[in-house]
Structures are given as structure tokens and as C-alpha cells.
Amino acid sequence: MDLGADPVSGRRRQSRRRFVTEAEARAQYAEITKAVREGTHVPKTHETVEQACKAWLLSRRRTVRASTLAGYETALKPVIVAYGALPIQKLTRKNIDDLIDGLVAGDIRRDDKRKVRPWKPRTVNLMLFTLGRVLDSAVAEGRLVRNVARLVERSPQSRLEMATWTPSEIETVLASIHGTRMEVAWILALYGLRRGEVAGLRWEDISDTELTIRNTRLSVDGAVTDSMPKTDSGARDLPLPPNLKVALNAARARQQADRKILGAAYNESGYVVTDEGGSPLHPDTFTSRFELMVREAGVSRIRLHDARHTCGTLMHLQGHPTAVISAWLGHSSPAFTMRTYVHSQKDALTAAANAFDGLFGSSSDIRVTSEASHGPEKRARPRKR
């Protein structure tokens, strides 16, 4: 049978099959010919799950950032370990369900035979999403009949309320980091910059009035790479407030002092946050040093990225418009900002409760008003027996 041209390579496709009887052969020939004519026929292939995943990842290299591609690779690793040698056309919904059960229970082993930690629902759903895109591509190219990953139910995710610092905790942190080498890094984080934006900030990006986000410094499988911001909205110009300007001036003065000490050995890297020799810090170093700073400051424990959530939350509680907060954080959608980066705080709830309670006046005022309106309560007379 002639199956037409391959949609990927353009080469002619043919199929040969054997049957016990001529009637069976004619029936099958008619069925396949009709499917080919309608564009629904999928010829048998020996392509494996691993080959399909790697081909899809290769096609993404030109369209996504290195960090995003690394995230896809991580999500697909357990799929390749468990079913990499399986022909893609034999992958079933049960295969995927069994894999998810193993990931959630922590029974799946890595390439080095060590067990992985139990996966959370969000990570499981990311794996399903990525595998679904791989299989969608195979369906679109005529190599697969249907995407079995779309038949698998997503794991329910409970919305995690993000931990953020209160204004008083920020004051404690600022007092703790004052005069330290990393002071400017933590202030930039509290002003809402991403880790990669803080690590990638250069002196050439700063003027007397503005701070420009044009470069990010990322960690991809442990290797450092510089790239453009993730989205067009991420590339932004922010006004330079006085307190941040003071911190930047202090950082510049510290680098000048280091330069005098080291002389020609000093590395003129041009980055704002550097070590004593002028070299930029590895992005992962920011995370470990932030955790140490939080413990030393004695404030509630939050992640480095939660400092960004703190910025969005406090801007919101101060009454700034959502569109302004979204633009400051470099989001493309104000709705995403409100849904993901703005949270409530206990002090804000208390203030709201007190303000609302003030509408009712004091409890004595309510009682006096009630008695004035309805008169003193009359006691019921006892019945005569």
C-alpha cells in the first residue's frame, strides 16, 4: 500500500502486511486506504518514548530559554527512565498512572538507581503537561493516533498561601544587613527583582534616576548563563528611589575599596553584586546566602523568591493600582499578579477588622441606641392562678 508522503521528512511511505485469507486482506486494504485518504491513518513505527522526548526537546532549543528547556528535561526524566525503551505507540494511560503513583510514593529510581523524593502535585502536573506536549507533537505529525496523557486526571493542587514579611520584619532585616557586602542584593530582592535579575544587574544598567532590567544571570543544571529577561514585560525601566540609591552607592564604594586592595588582580566584571575579587556570584549562591541571612536576622523563614511576593503584597496593601504593581514586577498580566503575587497578612486583617468594627460604634452606644428606640424592656407579669 502507498501511504503518501511522510509529514516530517517528505519521503514516500509504503506498508506491507500479510493475512490468512484474501477477504481479510481486501477488507484491511479498503480500511487503510480510506484512512489514508482522510488523513487519519497512522503507520506503525518503532520510535521509542525516549526518542520522541529527545526529538521534541531538540525542536524546542530554538524557541525557549535554556532554563525553560532544562525544566522540560527535568520533567521528562522519570518518563524516560521508566518507559524510554517502550515504543511510543504502545504507551498507555495505565503506564502513566503507574508512573505517577510511583513518583508520589517516592518509589521511582533515578539513572544512578537512587530513589527520588516524593513528588508534589504541582511537579506531577508539570510532568503531565510536558509529556502531553511531546505526544501532541507526535499526533500532529501523524506518528501517533491519540495523546494518552490527556486521558490522565491532573493531581489536585491546594493553593499554597505564600509567606511574606511584614513591614516590621523588613525593618529588622534592614538593620541586620546594614553595612554587609550582600546588603544591596537583599534590598534589590525586597524591591521585587527576581534572583536572576539581581545576579545579572550591571553598573551600566543604572543611571542617576533609573534602574534598567535588561540582563538576567541564570543557573541551568549548575552552569551559569546570561540571557535576556524571560518576557518582553520583564525588560523594564524602574525609577530609582532614594533608599535603593544609597544602597547602590555603598556597593560601588565597597567595590572601589576592593579594587585598591587587589590592584591588577581585581576582576572588572561590571556586575553590581560581586565577591571581594570583583567576580559575579553564582545564582545558586544567592539562595544559600539568603537562607543564612534570614536565620541571622531572626525573622520568619521565607524563600528568596518570597521577597518578591513581599514586594507585591506590601504595594497592594499600600493601595497601589494592580497595573502599577504588575509593571513594577515585570509581569505581562495584572490578573496573574493579583492571583499569584498578592497575599493577605495578619496585621492587614486585624486593621481591616478594626476599621469595619468602627462602623458599628462601641457596644455601649449600640445598647443605648437600642433602648432609646424601643424603650426599656418590660417584665412579664406573673399569671394569677
mmCIF file of C-alpha atoms in Angstrom:
data_model
loop_
_atom_site.group_PDB
_atom_site.id
_atom_site.type_symbol
_atom_site.label_atom_id
_atom_site.label_comp_id
_atom_site.label_asym_id
_atom_site.label_seq_id
_atom_site.Cartn_x
_atom_site.Cartn_y
_atom_site.Cartn_z
ATOM 1 C CA MET A 1 0.000 0.000 0.000
ATOM 2 C CA ASP A 2 1.085 3.563 -0.722
ATOM 3 C CA LEU A 3 0.578 5.657 2.457
ATOM 4 C CA GLY A 4 1.531 9.025 0.988
ATOM 5 C CA ALA A 5 4.423 11.296 1.966
ATOM 6 C CA ASP A 6 5.849 11.414 5.460
ATOM 7 C CA PRO A 7 4.738 14.758 7.024
ATOM 8 C CA VAL A 8 8.179 15.314 8.579
ATOM 9 C CA SER A 9 10.720 14.014 6.059
ATOM 10 C CA GLY A 10 8.563 14.239 2.922
ATOM 11 C CA ARG A 11 9.694 10.758 1.870
ATOM 12 C CA ARG A 12 7.288 8.255 0.299
ATOM 13 C CA ARG A 13 5.744 5.780 2.759
ATOM 14 C CA GLN A 14 4.690 2.205 1.947
ATOM 15 C CA SER A 15 3.293 -0.633 4.026
ATOM 16 C CA ARG A 16 3.308 -4.409 3.537
ATOM 17 C CA ARG A 17 1.114 -6.776 5.538
ATOM 18 C CA ARG A 18 0.200 -10.491 5.353
ATOM 19 C CA PHE A 19 -3.195 -12.087 6.024
ATOM 20 C CA VAL A 20 -4.502 -15.641 6.135
ATOM 21 C CA THR A 21 -7.276 -15.048 3.607
ATOM 22 C CA GLU A 22 -7.776 -12.797 0.604
ATOM 23 C CA ALA A 23 -11.018 -11.484 2.137
ATOM 24 C CA GLU A 24 -9.188 -10.276 5.215
ATOM 25 C CA ALA A 25 -6.533 -8.628 3.067
ATOM 26 C CA ARG A 26 -9.125 -6.812 0.909
ATOM 27 C CA ALA A 27 -11.064 -5.588 3.965
ATOM 28 C CA GLN A 28 -7.944 -4.283 5.627
ATOM 29 C CA TYR A 29 -6.738 -2.710 2.375
ATOM 30 C CA ALA A 30 -10.043 -0.857 1.981
ATOM 31 C CA GLU A 31 -9.974 0.352 5.618
ATOM 32 C CA ILE A 32 -6.393 1.611 5.462
ATOM 33 C CA THR A 33 -6.887 3.226 2.047
ATOM 34 C CA LYS A 34 -9.885 5.148 3.387
ATOM 35 C CA ALA A 35 -7.915 6.286 6.474
ATOM 36 C CA VAL A 36 -5.026 7.454 4.278
ATOM 37 C CA ARG A 37 -7.438 9.388 2.064
ATOM 38 C CA GLU A 38 -8.994 11.062 5.120
ATOM 39 C CA GLY A 39 -5.588 11.773 6.673
ATOM 40 C CA THR A 40 -6.289 9.700 9.787
ATOM 41 C CA HIS A 41 -4.040 6.710 9.171
ATOM 42 C CA VAL A 42 -1.051 6.304 11.480
ATOM 43 C CA PRO A 43 1.507 3.775 10.233
ATOM 44 C CA LYS A 44 3.347 1.557 12.660
ATOM 45 C CA THR A 45 6.634 2.927 13.907
ATOM 46 C CA HIS A 46 9.474 1.654 16.048
ATOM 47 C CA GLU A 47 10.058 5.096 17.589
ATOM 48 C CA THR A 48 10.512 4.844 21.342
ATOM 49 C CA VAL A 49 9.318 7.137 24.104
ATOM 50 C CA GLU A 50 12.882 8.314 24.703
ATOM 51 C CA GLN A 51 13.394 9.114 21.006
ATOM 52 C CA ALA A 52 10.145 11.071 20.875
ATOM 53 C CA CYS A 53 11.022 13.058 24.012
ATOM 54 C CA LYS A 54 14.516 13.906 22.817
ATOM 55 C CA ALA A 55 13.280 14.897 19.354
ATOM 56 C CA TRP A 56 10.723 17.225 20.925
ATOM 57 C CA LEU A 57 13.307 18.770 23.253
ATOM 58 C CA LEU A 58 15.640 19.320 20.317
ATOM 59 C CA SER A 59 12.891 21.168 18.442
ATOM 60 C CA ARG A 60 12.394 23.493 21.425
ATOM 61 C CA ARG A 61 16.017 24.632 21.611
ATOM 62 C CA ARG A 62 15.435 27.474 19.173
ATOM 63 C CA THR A 63 12.239 28.754 20.779
ATOM 64 C CA VAL A 64 12.725 28.701 24.575
ATOM 65 C CA ARG A 65 15.335 29.860 27.066
ATOM 66 C CA ALA A 66 17.965 27.453 28.349
ATOM 67 C CA SER A 67 16.404 27.480 31.837
ATOM 68 C CA THR A 68 12.966 26.610 30.422
ATOM 69 C CA LEU A 69 14.434 23.805 28.340
ATOM 70 C CA ALA A 70 16.204 22.456 31.433
ATOM 71 C CA GLY A 71 12.846 22.431 33.215
ATOM 72 C CA TYR A 72 11.333 20.376 30.387
ATOM 73 C CA GLU A 73 14.229 17.920 30.541
ATOM 74 C CA THR A 74 13.825 17.515 34.305
ATOM 75 C CA ALA A 75 10.090 16.919 33.956
ATOM 76 C CA LEU A 76 10.609 14.200 31.329
ATOM 77 C CA LYS A 77 13.455 12.374 33.109
ATOM 78 C CA PRO A 78 11.239 9.932 35.063
ATOM 79 C CA VAL A 79 9.241 9.186 31.900
ATOM 80 C CA ILE A 80 12.419 8.288 30.010
ATOM 81 C CA VAL A 81 13.784 6.225 32.913
ATOM 82 C CA ALA A 82 10.543 4.242 33.277
ATOM 83 C CA TYR A 83 9.405 3.857 29.657
ATOM 84 C CA GLY A 84 12.209 5.173 27.454
ATOM 85 C CA ALA A 85 12.633 1.866 25.578
ATOM 86 C CA LEU A 86 8.888 1.375 25.045
ATOM 87 C CA PRO A 87 7.554 2.097 21.524
ATOM 88 C CA ILE A 88 5.636 5.343 21.717
ATOM 89 C CA GLN A 89 2.573 3.755 20.102
ATOM 90 C CA LYS A 90 2.391 1.231 22.965
ATOM 91 C CA LEU A 91 2.418 3.838 25.752
ATOM 92 C CA THR A 92 -0.875 3.593 27.648
ATOM 93 C CA ARG A 93 -2.783 5.588 30.195
ATOM 94 C CA LYS A 94 -2.072 2.851 32.761
ATOM 95 C CA ASN A 95 1.666 3.309 32.171
ATOM 96 C CA ILE A 96 1.365 6.982 33.056
ATOM 97 C CA ASP A 97 -0.910 6.312 36.045
ATOM 98 C CA ASP A 98 1.582 3.775 37.414
ATOM 99 C CA LEU A 99 4.417 6.268 36.941
ATOM 100 C CA ILE A 100 2.519 8.967 38.840
ATOM 101 C CA ASP A 101 1.772 6.565 41.700
ATOM 102 C CA GLY A 102 5.467 5.753 41.937
ATOM 103 C CA LEU A 103 6.510 9.423 41.848
ATOM 104 C CA VAL A 104 4.047 10.405 44.567
ATOM 105 C CA ALA A 105 5.146 7.475 46.753
ATOM 106 C CA GLY A 106 8.845 8.117 46.107
ATOM 107 C CA ASP A 107 9.375 4.635 44.624
ATOM 108 C CA ILE A 108 10.871 5.766 41.302
ATOM 109 C CA ARG A 109 14.622 5.437 40.897
ATOM 110 C CA ARG A 110 16.930 7.815 39.039
ATOM 111 C CA ASP A 111 19.581 6.915 36.483
ATOM 112 C CA ASP A 112 22.020 6.240 39.345
ATOM 113 C CA LYS A 113 19.453 3.851 40.923
ATOM 114 C CA ARG A 114 18.775 6.167 43.867
ATOM 115 C CA LYS A 115 15.141 6.802 44.767
ATOM 116 C CA VAL A 116 13.705 10.222 44.054
ATOM 117 C CA ARG A 117 11.949 12.202 46.747
ATOM 118 C CA PRO A 118 8.130 12.010 46.621
ATOM 119 C CA TRP A 119 6.791 14.438 44.045
ATOM 120 C CA LYS A 120 4.240 17.091 44.919
ATOM 121 C CA PRO A 121 1.057 17.570 42.842
ATOM 122 C CA ARG A 122 2.421 20.660 41.117
ATOM 123 C CA THR A 123 5.526 18.781 39.919
ATOM 124 C CA VAL A 124 3.441 15.805 38.778
ATOM 125 C CA ASN A 125 1.171 18.095 36.775
ATOM 126 C CA LEU A 126 4.187 19.752 35.172
ATOM 127 C CA MET A 127 5.422 16.334 34.056
ATOM 128 C CA LEU A 128 1.990 15.528 32.603
ATOM 129 C CA PHE A 129 1.870 18.879 30.816
ATOM 130 C CA THR A 130 5.312 18.384 29.265
ATOM 131 C CA LEU A 131 4.654 14.768 28.255
ATOM 132 C CA GLY A 132 1.334 15.905 26.811
ATOM 133 C CA ARG A 133 3.132 18.391 24.575
ATOM 134 C CA VAL A 134 5.516 15.667 23.374
ATOM 135 C CA LEU A 135 2.600 13.380 22.468
ATOM 136 C CA ASP A 136 0.618 16.258 20.939
ATOM 137 C CA SER A 137 3.520 16.850 18.597
ATOM 138 C CA ALA A 138 3.582 13.156 17.615
ATOM 139 C CA VAL A 139 -0.170 13.206 16.927
ATOM 140 C CA ALA A 140 0.128 16.358 14.819
ATOM 141 C CA GLU A 141 2.929 14.775 12.762
ATOM 142 C CA GLY A 142 0.889 11.607 12.151
ATOM 143 C CA ARG A 143 3.074 9.307 14.261
ATOM 144 C CA LEU A 144 0.504 8.663 16.984
ATOM 145 C CA VAL A 145 -3.243 8.030 16.995
ATOM 146 C CA ARG A 146 -4.070 9.866 20.209
ATOM 147 C CA ASN A 147 -2.454 11.550 23.185
ATOM 148 C CA VAL A 148 -2.956 9.208 26.150
ATOM 149 C CA ALA A 149 -1.523 11.795 28.566
ATOM 150 C CA ARG A 150 -4.684 13.868 28.026
ATOM 151 C CA LEU A 151 -6.716 10.995 29.471
ATOM 152 C CA VAL A 152 -4.902 11.159 32.832
ATOM 153 C CA GLU A 153 -6.522 13.213 35.574
ATOM 154 C CA ARG A 154 -4.414 16.062 36.921
ATOM 155 C CA SER A 155 -3.461 15.912 40.594
ATOM 156 C CA PRO A 156 -5.492 18.347 42.715
ATOM 157 C CA GLN A 157 -3.410 21.246 43.979
ATOM 158 C CA SER A 158 -4.204 23.147 47.148
ATOM 159 C CA ARG A 159 -3.387 26.827 46.817
ATOM 160 C CA LEU A 160 -0.319 27.437 48.959
ATOM 161 C CA GLU A 161 -0.522 30.722 50.823
ATOM 162 C CA MET A 162 2.842 32.343 50.283
ATOM 163 C CA ALA A 163 4.825 33.525 53.304
ATOM 164 C CA THR A 164 5.691 37.220 53.185
ATOM 165 C CA TRP A 165 7.364 39.635 55.564
ATOM 166 C CA THR A 166 5.551 42.409 57.383
ATOM 167 C CA PRO A 167 6.884 45.988 57.429
ATOM 168 C CA SER A 168 8.294 45.442 60.926
ATOM 169 C CA GLU A 169 10.151 42.315 59.777
ATOM 170 C CA ILE A 170 11.613 44.248 56.852
ATOM 171 C CA GLU A 171 12.911 46.853 59.330
ATOM 172 C CA THR A 172 14.555 44.042 61.306
ATOM 173 C CA VAL A 173 16.158 42.635 58.166
ATOM 174 C CA LEU A 174 17.429 46.038 57.011
ATOM 175 C CA ALA A 175 19.020 46.636 60.403
ATOM 176 C CA SER A 176 20.639 43.187 60.310
ATOM 177 C CA ILE A 177 22.151 43.520 56.814
ATOM 178 C CA HIS A 178 23.248 47.161 57.088
ATOM 179 C CA GLY A 179 26.876 47.564 56.036
ATOM 180 C CA THR A 180 27.296 43.981 54.798
ATOM 181 C CA ARG A 181 28.540 43.047 51.343
ATOM 182 C CA MET A 182 25.207 41.472 50.385
ATOM 183 C CA GLU A 183 23.102 44.401 51.604
ATOM 184 C CA VAL A 184 22.412 45.722 48.102
ATOM 185 C CA ALA A 185 21.412 42.235 46.882
ATOM 186 C CA TRP A 186 18.761 41.763 49.566
ATOM 187 C CA ILE A 187 17.410 45.286 49.139
ATOM 188 C CA LEU A 188 17.077 44.687 45.392
ATOM 189 C CA ALA A 189 15.235 41.436 46.153
ATOM 190 C CA LEU A 190 12.880 43.265 48.523
ATOM 191 C CA TYR A 191 12.270 45.824 45.782
ATOM 192 C CA GLY A 192 10.823 42.949 43.751
ATOM 193 C CA LEU A 193 13.662 41.869 41.449
ATOM 194 C CA ARG A 194 13.998 38.206 40.544
ATOM 195 C CA ARG A 195 17.100 36.290 41.603
ATOM 196 C CA GLY A 196 18.433 36.233 38.048
ATOM 197 C CA GLU A 197 17.786 39.970 37.689
ATOM 198 C CA VAL A 198 19.708 40.767 40.873
ATOM 199 C CA ALA A 199 22.577 38.492 39.852
ATOM 200 C CA GLY A 200 22.666 39.909 36.328
ATOM 201 C CA LEU A 201 22.397 43.614 37.193
ATOM 202 C CA ARG A 202 25.355 45.629 35.836
ATOM 203 C CA TRP A 203 26.535 49.128 36.631
ATOM 204 C CA GLU A 204 25.880 50.137 33.026
ATOM 205 C CA ASP A 205 22.188 49.397 33.671
ATOM 206 C CA ILE A 206 21.956 52.109 36.358
ATOM 207 C CA SER A 207 21.650 55.869 35.866
ATOM 208 C CA ASP A 208 21.044 58.673 38.369
ATOM 209 C CA THR A 209 17.282 58.221 38.080
ATOM 210 C CA GLU A 210 16.567 54.755 36.678
ATOM 211 C CA LEU A 211 17.425 51.088 37.019
ATOM 212 C CA THR A 212 17.135 49.085 33.783
ATOM 213 C CA ILE A 213 16.444 45.348 33.710
ATOM 214 C CA ARG A 214 17.986 44.005 30.505
ATOM 215 C CA ASN A 215 20.106 41.060 31.628
ATOM 216 C CA THR A 216 19.456 38.006 33.776
ATOM 217 C CA ARG A 217 22.045 35.600 35.152
ATOM 218 C CA LEU A 218 20.641 32.065 35.442
ATOM 219 C CA SER A 219 21.734 28.667 36.710
ATOM 220 C CA VAL A 220 20.967 25.836 34.261
ATOM 221 C CA ASP A 221 21.998 22.425 35.601
ATOM 222 C CA GLY A 222 24.633 24.175 37.695
ATOM 223 C CA ALA A 223 26.118 26.112 34.769
ATOM 224 C CA VAL A 224 25.709 29.912 34.660
ATOM 225 C CA THR A 225 24.316 31.635 31.599
ATOM 226 C CA ASP A 226 23.400 35.250 30.866
ATOM 227 C CA SER A 227 20.261 35.909 28.871
ATOM 228 C CA MET A 228 17.534 38.423 28.141
ATOM 229 C CA PRO A 229 14.542 38.648 30.506
ATOM 230 C CA LYS A 230 12.020 35.840 30.188
ATOM 231 C CA THR A 231 9.314 38.041 28.620
ATOM 232 C CA ASP A 232 9.061 41.446 26.982
ATOM 233 C CA SER A 233 7.434 42.729 30.179
ATOM 234 C CA GLY A 234 10.436 41.522 32.170
ATOM 235 C CA ALA A 235 12.641 44.021 30.340
ATOM 236 C CA ARG A 236 11.704 47.228 32.145
ATOM 237 C CA ASP A 237 12.945 50.590 33.409
ATOM 238 C CA LEU A 238 12.289 51.274 37.086
ATOM 239 C CA PRO A 239 12.635 54.608 38.898
ATOM 240 C CA LEU A 240 15.488 54.690 41.386
ATOM 241 C CA PRO A 241 14.101 55.524 44.860
ATOM 242 C CA PRO A 242 16.379 57.254 47.410
ATOM 243 C CA ASN A 243 16.939 54.270 49.760
ATOM 244 C CA LEU A 244 17.908 51.982 46.894
ATOM 245 C CA LYS A 245 20.216 54.648 45.509
ATOM 246 C CA VAL A 246 22.013 54.848 48.874
ATOM 247 C CA ALA A 247 22.492 51.056 48.902
ATOM 248 C CA LEU A 248 23.863 51.087 45.350
ATOM 249 C CA ASN A 249 26.301 53.894 46.188
ATOM 250 C CA ALA A 250 27.522 51.897 49.190
ATOM 251 C CA ALA A 251 28.065 48.840 46.987
ATOM 252 C CA ARG A 252 30.019 50.887 44.457
ATOM 253 C CA ALA A 253 32.194 52.344 47.207
ATOM 254 C CA ARG A 254 32.901 48.843 48.558
ATOM 255 C CA GLN A 255 33.980 47.652 45.100
ATOM 256 C CA GLN A 256 36.277 50.657 44.730
ATOM 257 C CA ALA A 257 37.897 49.769 48.053
ATOM 258 C CA ASP A 258 38.377 46.152 46.903
ATOM 259 C CA ARG A 259 39.921 47.409 43.668
ATOM 260 C CA LYS A 260 42.503 49.471 45.559
ATOM 261 C CA ILE A 261 43.491 46.483 47.658
ATOM 262 C CA LEU A 262 43.797 43.959 44.804
ATOM 263 C CA GLY A 263 45.030 46.248 42.050
ATOM 264 C CA ALA A 264 45.504 44.445 38.735
ATOM 265 C CA ALA A 265 44.177 41.203 40.220
ATOM 266 C CA TYR A 266 40.717 42.725 40.598
ATOM 267 C CA ASN A 267 38.139 41.423 38.107
ATOM 268 C CA GLU A 268 36.364 44.309 36.361
ATOM 269 C CA SER A 269 33.240 42.268 35.698
ATOM 270 C CA GLY A 270 30.857 45.222 35.752
ATOM 271 C CA TYR A 271 28.261 43.480 37.910
ATOM 272 C CA VAL A 272 26.648 45.177 40.905
ATOM 273 C CA VAL A 273 26.780 42.157 43.233
ATOM 274 C CA THR A 274 30.241 40.569 43.328
ATOM 275 C CA ASP A 275 32.678 38.868 45.653
ATOM 276 C CA GLU A 276 35.793 40.519 47.088
ATOM 277 C CA GLY A 277 37.667 39.961 43.823
ATOM 278 C CA GLY A 278 35.012 41.579 41.630
ATOM 279 C CA SER A 279 33.657 38.350 40.140
ATOM 280 C CA PRO A 280 29.874 37.906 39.893
ATOM 281 C CA LEU A 281 28.305 35.395 42.252
ATOM 282 C CA HIS A 282 26.778 32.122 41.092
ATOM 283 C CA PRO A 283 22.953 32.460 41.182
ATOM 284 C CA ASP A 284 22.683 29.441 43.488
ATOM 285 C CA THR A 285 24.937 31.264 45.958
ATOM 286 C CA PHE A 286 22.253 33.929 46.377
ATOM 287 C CA THR A 287 19.803 31.296 47.595
ATOM 288 C CA SER A 288 22.137 29.751 50.184
ATOM 289 C CA ARG A 289 23.305 33.135 51.495
ATOM 290 C CA PHE A 290 19.738 34.394 51.756
ATOM 291 C CA GLU A 291 18.800 31.431 53.939
ATOM 292 C CA LEU A 292 21.768 32.187 56.194
ATOM 293 C CA MET A 293 20.821 35.876 56.391
ATOM 294 C CA VAL A 294 17.235 35.022 57.386
ATOM 295 C CA ARG A 295 18.441 32.837 60.257
ATOM 296 C CA GLU A 296 20.847 35.511 61.492
ATOM 297 C CA ALA A 297 18.158 38.223 61.319
ATOM 298 C CA GLY A 298 15.778 36.116 63.395
ATOM 299 C CA VAL A 299 12.716 36.820 61.234
ATOM 300 C CA SER A 300 10.152 34.344 59.898
ATOM 301 C CA ARG A 301 11.639 31.952 57.372
ATOM 302 C CA ILE A 302 10.808 32.679 53.739
ATOM 303 C CA ARG A 303 12.418 31.780 50.414
ATOM 304 C CA LEU A 304 14.436 34.272 48.370
ATOM 305 C CA HIS A 305 11.647 34.417 45.769
ATOM 306 C CA ASP A 306 9.171 35.196 48.570
ATOM 307 C CA ALA A 307 10.890 38.565 48.960
ATOM 308 C CA ARG A 308 9.424 39.356 45.552
ATOM 309 C CA HIS A 309 5.996 38.267 46.799
ATOM 310 C CA THR A 310 6.541 40.529 49.819
ATOM 311 C CA CYS A 311 7.098 43.483 47.491
ATOM 312 C CA GLY A 312 3.885 42.833 45.556
ATOM 313 C CA THR A 313 1.858 42.269 48.726
ATOM 314 C CA LEU A 314 3.002 45.417 50.527
ATOM 315 C CA MET A 315 2.490 47.532 47.401
ATOM 316 C CA HIS A 316 -1.066 46.214 47.238
ATOM 317 C CA LEU A 317 -1.727 46.825 50.939
ATOM 318 C CA GLN A 318 -0.480 50.394 50.479
ATOM 319 C CA GLY A 319 -3.169 50.921 47.859
ATOM 320 C CA HIS A 320 -1.090 50.980 44.666
ATOM 321 C CA PRO A 321 -3.043 50.041 41.491
ATOM 322 C CA THR A 322 -2.688 46.489 40.250
ATOM 323 C CA ALA A 323 -1.440 47.654 36.844
ATOM 324 C CA VAL A 324 1.405 49.547 38.539
ATOM 325 C CA ILE A 325 2.398 46.548 40.686
ATOM 326 C CA SER A 326 2.330 44.277 37.641
ATOM 327 C CA ALA A 327 4.547 46.636 35.635
ATOM 328 C CA TRP A 328 6.969 47.003 38.561
ATOM 329 C CA LEU A 329 7.350 43.228 38.933
ATOM 330 C CA GLY A 330 7.673 42.742 35.169
ATOM 331 C CA HIS A 331 4.508 40.694 34.618
ATOM 332 C CA SER A 332 2.625 40.619 31.342
ATOM 333 C CA SER A 333 -0.773 40.242 33.049
ATOM 334 C CA PRO A 334 -2.136 42.209 36.037
ATOM 335 C CA ALA A 335 -4.506 39.287 36.657
ATOM 336 C CA PHE A 336 -1.511 36.978 37.133
ATOM 337 C CA THR A 337 -0.016 39.486 39.581
ATOM 338 C CA MET A 338 -3.157 39.527 41.720
ATOM 339 C CA ARG A 339 -3.636 35.763 41.538
ATOM 340 C CA THR A 340 -0.047 34.771 42.306
ATOM 341 C CA TYR A 341 1.928 37.594 43.904
ATOM 342 C CA VAL A 342 -0.526 39.463 46.140
ATOM 343 C CA HIS A 343 -1.359 37.947 49.529
ATOM 344 C CA SER A 344 -3.031 38.948 52.759
ATOM 345 C CA GLN A 345 -1.223 39.460 56.059
ATOM 346 C CA LYS A 346 -2.401 39.039 59.643
ATOM 347 C CA ASP A 347 -1.772 42.684 60.538
ATOM 348 C CA ALA A 348 -3.763 43.782 57.500
ATOM 349 C CA LEU A 349 -6.654 41.525 58.533
ATOM 350 C CA THR A 350 -6.585 42.984 62.041
ATOM 351 C CA ALA A 351 -6.591 46.542 60.692
ATOM 352 C CA ALA A 352 -9.489 45.696 58.371
ATOM 353 C CA ALA A 353 -11.428 44.120 61.226
ATOM 354 C CA ASN A 354 -10.919 47.166 63.462
ATOM 355 C CA ALA A 355 -11.892 49.559 60.681
ATOM 356 C CA PHE A 356 -15.036 47.587 59.918
ATOM 357 C CA ASP A 357 -15.865 47.271 63.611
ATOM 358 C CA GLY A 358 -15.672 51.069 63.873
ATOM 359 C CA LEU A 359 -18.744 51.352 61.655
ATOM 360 C CA PHE A 360 -20.845 49.925 64.481
ATOM 361 C CA GLY A 361 -19.603 52.230 67.233
ATOM 362 C CA SER A 362 -18.974 50.960 70.757
ATOM 363 C CA SER A 363 -21.100 48.224 72.287
ATOM 364 C CA SER A 364 -22.486 50.705 74.874
ATOM 365 C CA ASP A 365 -23.571 53.067 72.112
ATOM 366 C CA ILE A 366 -25.429 50.234 70.417
ATOM 367 C CA ARG A 367 -27.214 49.337 73.698
ATOM 368 C CA VAL A 368 -28.215 52.949 74.422
ATOM 369 C CA THR A 369 -29.481 53.405 70.875
ATOM 370 C CA SER A 370 -31.474 50.198 71.103
ATOM 371 C CA GLU A 371 -33.109 51.209 74.412
ATOM 372 C CA ALA A 372 -33.912 54.681 73.107
ATOM 373 C CA SER A 373 -35.609 53.234 70.072
ATOM 374 C CA HIS A 374 -37.638 50.504 71.735
ATOM 375 C CA GLY A 375 -37.935 51.701 75.310
ATOM 376 C CA PRO A 376 -36.962 49.801 78.430
ATOM 377 C CA GLU A 377 -37.744 46.149 78.350
ATOM 378 C CA LYS A 378 -40.973 45.373 80.203
ATOM 379 C CA ARG A 379 -41.088 42.436 82.556
ATOM 380 C CA ALA A 380 -43.915 39.984 82.055
ATOM 381 C CA ARG A 381 -46.475 39.976 84.862
ATOM 382 C CA PRO A 382 -46.935 36.670 86.625
ATOM 383 C CA ARG A 383 -50.225 34.932 85.843
ATOM 384 C CA LYS A 384 -52.812 34.654 88.520
ATOM 385 C CA ARG A 385 -53.518 31.147 89.477
#
